[in-house]
Amino acid sequence: MSHRIESVAIDGPASSGKSTLAREVAHHLGFVFVDTGSLYRTVALALLSDQNSPFNEENPKIQKTLSNLNISVIPSPSGARITMSGLDVTTHLRTEEVGAVASRISAWPSVRKALFDLQRSMALKGKIVMDGRDIGTVIMPEARLKIFLEADPTVRARRRVDDLRQRGIHASYETVLADILERDRRDRERPIAPLVAAKDALHLDTTHLTIDEAVRWIVDRY
Ligand code: DC
């Protein structure tokens, strides 16, 4: 590809450590960091607060909410603040309920379309680390460095249980593992922008790596 953007794209499955690594890599490179999962979560929050029924893409009420979305991102090295209609929703996005809805609606073409321009305009500014599922393939194919993360699902489930526990939420390992496998399946099998490595992405398996080792691996390749 002729025109490169000075930036890093990090894609990978649920709980593979994308955001933690992206934040640290951004810090090392002096770039801003945007976790694009937060954008899908923001749309999920908008749809949840509307009490939409039936919950499907064809529902005109849902389409109206999607066309009226007013999402802004204020990027920063430690992670973006997200506002919806002027209200900062950043701290409301990381619940299991919002994550479950985000996983479903991220397969809807209208949702992906609604978020494309916002992500693309941030990508084109450069000096950014973006993480998600389709950053290297769809949002920022010109990124100078593309990383595709992998990690054993059992290790991802264990990390997620620990992460939830630190936030005071108890979740059983079996439930979390089942949820991770289901989200992987949905992300990989959806027809539009599925989770797939870009042809020129470097693969990094973090199963046996510490965060510092993985960050070093990525920064050394930039
Ligand atoms: O990474 P996360 O769990 O915060 O993402 C929430 C959901 O959004 C996840 O189920 C997949 C989806 N997603 C996506 O489809 N494309 C992206 N670039 C980022 C997230």
Tab-separated table of C-alpha atoms and ligand atoms in Angstrom:
chain	number	residue	atom	x	y	z
A	1	MET	CA	0.000	0.000	0.000
A	2	SER	CA	1.506	3.339	-1.002
A	3	HIS	CA	0.145	5.776	1.588
A	4	ARG	CA	0.879	4.786	5.178
A	5	ILE	CA	-0.721	6.320	8.260
A	6	GLU	CA	1.593	6.744	11.258
A	7	SER	CA	-0.520	4.650	13.558
A	8	VAL	CA	-1.083	1.214	15.035
A	9	ALA	CA	-4.132	-1.022	14.470
A	10	ILE	CA	-4.727	-3.722	17.065
A	11	ASP	CA	-7.434	-6.311	16.429
A	12	GLY	CA	-8.321	-9.459	18.264
A	13	PRO	CA	-11.044	-11.423	20.004
A	14	ALA	CA	-12.836	-10.578	23.253
A	15	SER	CA	-10.603	-10.276	26.333
A	16	SER	CA	-7.378	-10.767	24.389
A	17	GLY	CA	-5.904	-7.720	26.128
A	18	LYS	CA	-6.383	-5.329	23.202
A	19	SER	CA	-7.265	-2.207	25.141
A	20	THR	CA	-4.669	-2.681	27.863
A	21	LEU	CA	-1.959	-3.178	25.244
A	22	ALA	CA	-3.241	-0.394	22.991
A	23	ARG	CA	-3.197	2.077	25.898
A	24	GLU	CA	0.380	1.140	26.848
A	25	VAL	CA	1.613	1.162	23.252
A	26	ALA	CA	0.045	4.613	22.739
A	27	HIS	CA	1.803	5.807	25.874
A	28	HIS	CA	5.185	4.550	24.604
A	29	LEU	CA	4.755	6.079	21.141
A	30	GLY	CA	3.190	9.353	22.344
A	31	PHE	CA	0.017	8.636	20.355
A	32	VAL	CA	-3.632	8.887	21.390
A	33	PHE	CA	-5.577	5.707	22.036
A	34	VAL	CA	-9.140	4.846	21.029
A	35	ASP	CA	-10.866	1.612	21.989
A	36	THR	CA	-13.482	1.280	19.233
A	37	GLY	CA	-15.446	-1.303	21.228
A	38	SER	CA	-16.564	1.697	23.320
A	39	LEU	CA	-18.339	3.117	20.281
A	40	TYR	CA	-20.363	-0.069	19.749
A	41	ARG	CA	-21.068	-0.036	23.473
A	42	THR	CA	-22.294	3.564	23.226
A	43	VAL	CA	-24.762	2.582	20.496
A	44	ALA	CA	-25.862	-0.344	22.684
A	45	LEU	CA	-26.438	2.064	25.581
A	46	ALA	CA	-28.544	4.332	23.357
A	47	LEU	CA	-30.677	1.405	22.208
A	48	LEU	CA	-31.015	-0.020	25.722
A	49	SER	CA	-32.219	3.268	27.168
A	50	ASP	CA	-34.945	3.412	24.519
A	51	GLN	CA	-36.551	0.120	25.656
A	52	ASN	CA	-36.887	-0.967	22.047
A	53	SER	CA	-39.108	-3.887	21.193
A	54	PRO	CA	-38.799	-5.939	19.058
A	55	PHE	CA	-35.021	-5.727	19.314
A	56	ASN	CA	-34.049	-6.089	15.690
A	57	GLU	CA	-32.494	-3.967	12.970
A	58	GLU	CA	-35.757	-3.639	11.030
A	59	ASN	CA	-37.598	-1.941	13.893
A	60	PRO	CA	-38.230	1.673	12.680
A	61	LYS	CA	-37.803	2.988	16.238
A	62	ILE	CA	-34.315	1.473	16.333
A	63	GLN	CA	-33.498	2.933	12.929
A	64	LYS	CA	-34.644	6.348	14.157
A	65	THR	CA	-32.348	6.107	17.189
A	66	LEU	CA	-29.451	5.099	14.929
A	67	SER	CA	-29.989	7.995	12.550
A	68	ASN	CA	-30.182	10.467	15.456
A	69	LEU	CA	-27.011	9.249	17.157
A	70	ASN	CA	-24.762	12.077	18.226
A	71	ILE	CA	-21.523	10.475	19.420
A	72	SER	CA	-18.280	12.363	19.960
A	73	VAL	CA	-14.895	11.054	20.940
A	74	ILE	CA	-12.321	13.066	22.817
A	75	PRO	CA	-9.129	11.037	22.291
A	76	SER	CA	-6.368	11.095	24.876
A	77	PRO	CA	-3.271	8.990	25.631
A	78	SER	CA	-5.020	7.201	28.508
A	79	GLY	CA	-8.184	6.428	26.544
A	80	ALA	CA	-10.932	8.390	24.893
A	81	ARG	CA	-13.874	10.037	26.643
A	82	ILE	CA	-17.097	9.304	24.793
A	83	THR	CA	-20.066	11.631	24.764
A	84	MET	CA	-23.568	10.949	23.513
A	85	SER	CA	-25.703	14.018	22.836
A	86	GLY	CA	-23.237	16.020	24.912
A	87	LEU	CA	-23.310	13.702	27.952
A	88	ASP	CA	-20.135	11.868	28.987
A	89	VAL	CA	-21.123	8.174	28.993
A	90	THR	CA	-17.596	6.721	29.323
A	91	THR	CA	-18.127	5.193	32.757
A	92	HIS	CA	-21.407	3.514	31.763
A	93	LEU	CA	-20.037	1.393	28.944
A	94	ARG	CA	-18.198	-1.491	30.561
A	95	THR	CA	-21.124	-3.418	32.047
A	96	GLU	CA	-21.925	-7.001	31.012
A	97	GLU	CA	-25.409	-5.929	29.859
A	98	VAL	CA	-24.063	-3.247	27.527
A	99	GLY	CA	-21.348	-5.639	26.268
A	100	ALA	CA	-23.904	-8.325	25.426
A	101	VAL	CA	-26.054	-5.904	23.417
A	102	ALA	CA	-22.959	-4.421	21.726
A	103	SER	CA	-21.959	-7.903	20.598
A	104	ARG	CA	-25.361	-8.403	18.919
A	105	ILE	CA	-25.762	-5.008	17.281
A	106	SER	CA	-22.179	-4.876	15.973
A	107	ALA	CA	-23.277	-7.422	13.355
A	108	TRP	CA	-25.939	-4.999	12.018
A	109	PRO	CA	-24.770	-3.227	8.823
A	110	SER	CA	-26.614	-0.014	9.806
A	111	VAL	CA	-24.674	0.168	13.076
A	112	ARG	CA	-21.307	-0.386	11.388
A	113	LYS	CA	-22.211	2.253	8.791
A	114	ALA	CA	-23.253	4.730	11.488
A	115	LEU	CA	-19.842	4.402	13.180
A	116	PHE	CA	-17.611	4.253	10.104
A	117	ASP	CA	-17.053	7.976	9.389
A	118	LEU	CA	-16.340	8.783	13.020
A	119	GLN	CA	-13.643	6.087	13.234
A	120	ARG	CA	-12.226	6.849	9.808
A	121	SER	CA	-11.822	10.550	10.546
A	122	MET	CA	-9.850	9.741	13.714
A	123	ALA	CA	-7.735	7.217	11.805
A	124	LEU	CA	-6.858	9.723	9.081
A	125	LYS	CA	-5.430	12.174	11.637
A	126	GLY	CA	-2.725	9.591	12.456
A	127	LYS	CA	-0.627	9.290	15.617
A	128	ILE	CA	-3.253	6.999	17.023
A	129	VAL	CA	-3.495	3.457	18.371
A	130	MET	CA	-6.954	2.029	17.673
A	131	ASP	CA	-8.144	-1.334	18.857
A	132	GLY	CA	-11.167	-3.342	17.764
A	133	ARG	CA	-12.136	-6.125	15.392
A	134	ASP	CA	-11.862	-4.542	11.927
A	135	ILE	CA	-9.304	-1.766	12.382
A	136	GLY	CA	-6.576	-3.292	10.211
A	137	THR	CA	-9.021	-4.507	7.569
A	138	VAL	CA	-11.694	-1.783	7.280
A	139	ILE	CA	-11.092	1.324	9.406
A	140	MET	CA	-7.338	1.867	9.044
A	141	PRO	CA	-5.911	-0.505	6.417
A	142	GLU	CA	-3.088	2.031	5.853
A	143	ALA	CA	-1.819	1.736	9.446
A	144	ARG	CA	1.958	1.467	9.552
A	145	LEU	CA	1.722	-1.418	12.018
A	146	LYS	CA	-1.133	-3.914	12.287
A	147	ILE	CA	-1.296	-6.418	15.105
A	148	PHE	CA	-3.669	-9.354	15.344
A	149	LEU	CA	-3.863	-10.644	18.907
A	150	GLU	CA	-4.626	-14.178	19.880
A	151	ALA	CA	-4.823	-15.917	23.239
A	152	ASP	CA	-6.176	-19.233	24.414
A	153	PRO	CA	-9.906	-18.811	25.305
A	154	THR	CA	-9.391	-20.375	28.737
A	155	VAL	CA	-6.702	-17.806	29.540
A	156	ARG	CA	-8.906	-15.003	28.243
A	157	ALA	CA	-11.765	-16.218	30.451
A	158	ARG	CA	-9.482	-16.332	33.504
A	159	ARG	CA	-8.237	-12.769	32.807
A	160	ARG	CA	-11.806	-11.562	32.408
A	161	VAL	CA	-12.948	-13.155	35.693
A	162	ASP	CA	-10.004	-11.474	37.453
A	163	ASP	CA	-10.785	-8.146	35.814
A	164	LEU	CA	-14.443	-8.339	36.879
A	165	ARG	CA	-13.434	-9.336	40.421
A	166	GLN	CA	-11.204	-6.262	40.663
A	167	ARG	CA	-14.269	-4.210	39.822
A	168	GLY	CA	-16.240	-5.952	42.579
A	169	ILE	CA	-18.258	-8.159	40.212
A	170	HIS	CA	-18.386	-11.895	40.834
A	171	ALA	CA	-18.725	-14.046	37.704
A	172	SER	CA	-18.261	-17.783	37.311
A	173	TYR	CA	-15.391	-18.950	35.123
A	174	GLU	CA	-17.691	-21.311	33.156
A	175	THR	CA	-20.203	-18.542	32.347
A	176	VAL	CA	-17.477	-16.146	31.266
A	177	LEU	CA	-15.803	-18.791	29.084
A	178	ALA	CA	-19.120	-19.646	27.383
A	179	ASP	CA	-19.752	-15.942	26.785
A	180	ILE	CA	-16.285	-15.426	25.276
A	181	LEU	CA	-16.729	-18.396	22.925
A	182	GLU	CA	-20.143	-17.116	21.834
A	183	ARG	CA	-18.792	-13.588	21.190
A	184	ASP	CA	-15.862	-15.042	19.222
A	185	ARG	CA	-18.279	-16.995	17.072
A	186	ARG	CA	-20.483	-13.945	16.396
A	187	ASP	CA	-17.510	-11.672	15.642
A	188	ARG	CA	-15.889	-14.205	13.293
A	189	GLU	CA	-19.005	-15.379	11.463
A	190	ARG	CA	-20.786	-12.102	10.778
A	191	PRO	CA	-20.933	-11.340	7.050
A	192	ILE	CA	-19.902	-7.681	7.405
A	193	ALA	CA	-16.476	-6.691	8.795
A	194	PRO	CA	-15.860	-10.020	10.550
A	195	LEU	CA	-12.990	-10.499	12.962
A	196	VAL	CA	-10.203	-11.554	10.643
A	197	ALA	CA	-6.517	-10.691	10.464
A	198	ALA	CA	-5.411	-8.281	7.742
A	199	LYS	CA	-3.080	-10.002	5.273
A	200	ASP	CA	-0.150	-7.887	6.431
A	201	ALA	CA	-0.932	-8.046	10.170
A	202	LEU	CA	1.641	-9.443	12.578
A	203	HIS	CA	0.180	-12.157	14.805
A	204	LEU	CA	0.896	-12.016	18.509
A	205	ASP	CA	-0.221	-14.797	20.833
A	206	THR	CA	-0.351	-13.372	24.369
A	207	THR	CA	-1.299	-16.634	26.102
A	208	HIS	CA	2.066	-16.910	27.854
A	209	LEU	CA	3.149	-13.256	27.795
A	210	THR	CA	2.989	-10.592	30.486
A	211	ILE	CA	1.556	-7.194	29.524
A	212	ASP	CA	5.065	-5.673	29.552
A	213	GLU	CA	6.413	-8.389	27.248
A	214	ALA	CA	3.546	-7.935	24.786
A	215	VAL	CA	3.902	-4.130	24.811
A	216	ARG	CA	7.639	-4.404	24.177
A	217	TRP	CA	7.020	-6.860	21.313
A	218	ILE	CA	4.665	-4.390	19.612
A	219	VAL	CA	6.697	-1.220	20.236
A	220	ASP	CA	9.868	-2.927	18.943
A	221	ARG	CA	8.135	-3.604	15.637
A	222	TYR	CA	6.885	-0.077	15.042
B	1	DC	O1	-14.054	-4.892	22.637
B	1	DC	P1	-15.426	-4.742	23.277
B	1	DC	O2	-15.888	-5.948	24.065
B	1	DC	O3	-15.545	-3.490	24.089
B	1	DC	O4	-16.432	-4.594	22.041
B	1	DC	C1	-17.815	-4.602	22.207
B	1	DC	C2	-18.449	-5.260	20.990
B	1	DC	O5	-18.254	-4.444	19.846
B	1	DC	C3	-17.863	-6.613	20.669
B	1	DC	O6	-18.823	-7.623	20.871
B	1	DC	C4	-17.480	-6.582	19.206
B	1	DC	C5	-17.862	-5.216	18.738
B	1	DC	N1	-16.795	-4.523	18.016
B	1	DC	C6	-16.773	-4.634	16.653
B	1	DC	O7	-17.594	-5.351	16.081
B	1	DC	N2	-15.861	-3.940	15.923
B	1	DC	C7	-14.943	-3.172	16.542
B	1	DC	N3	-14.043	-2.488	15.809
B	1	DC	C8	-14.932	-3.072	17.954
B	1	DC	C9	-15.872	-3.775	18.671
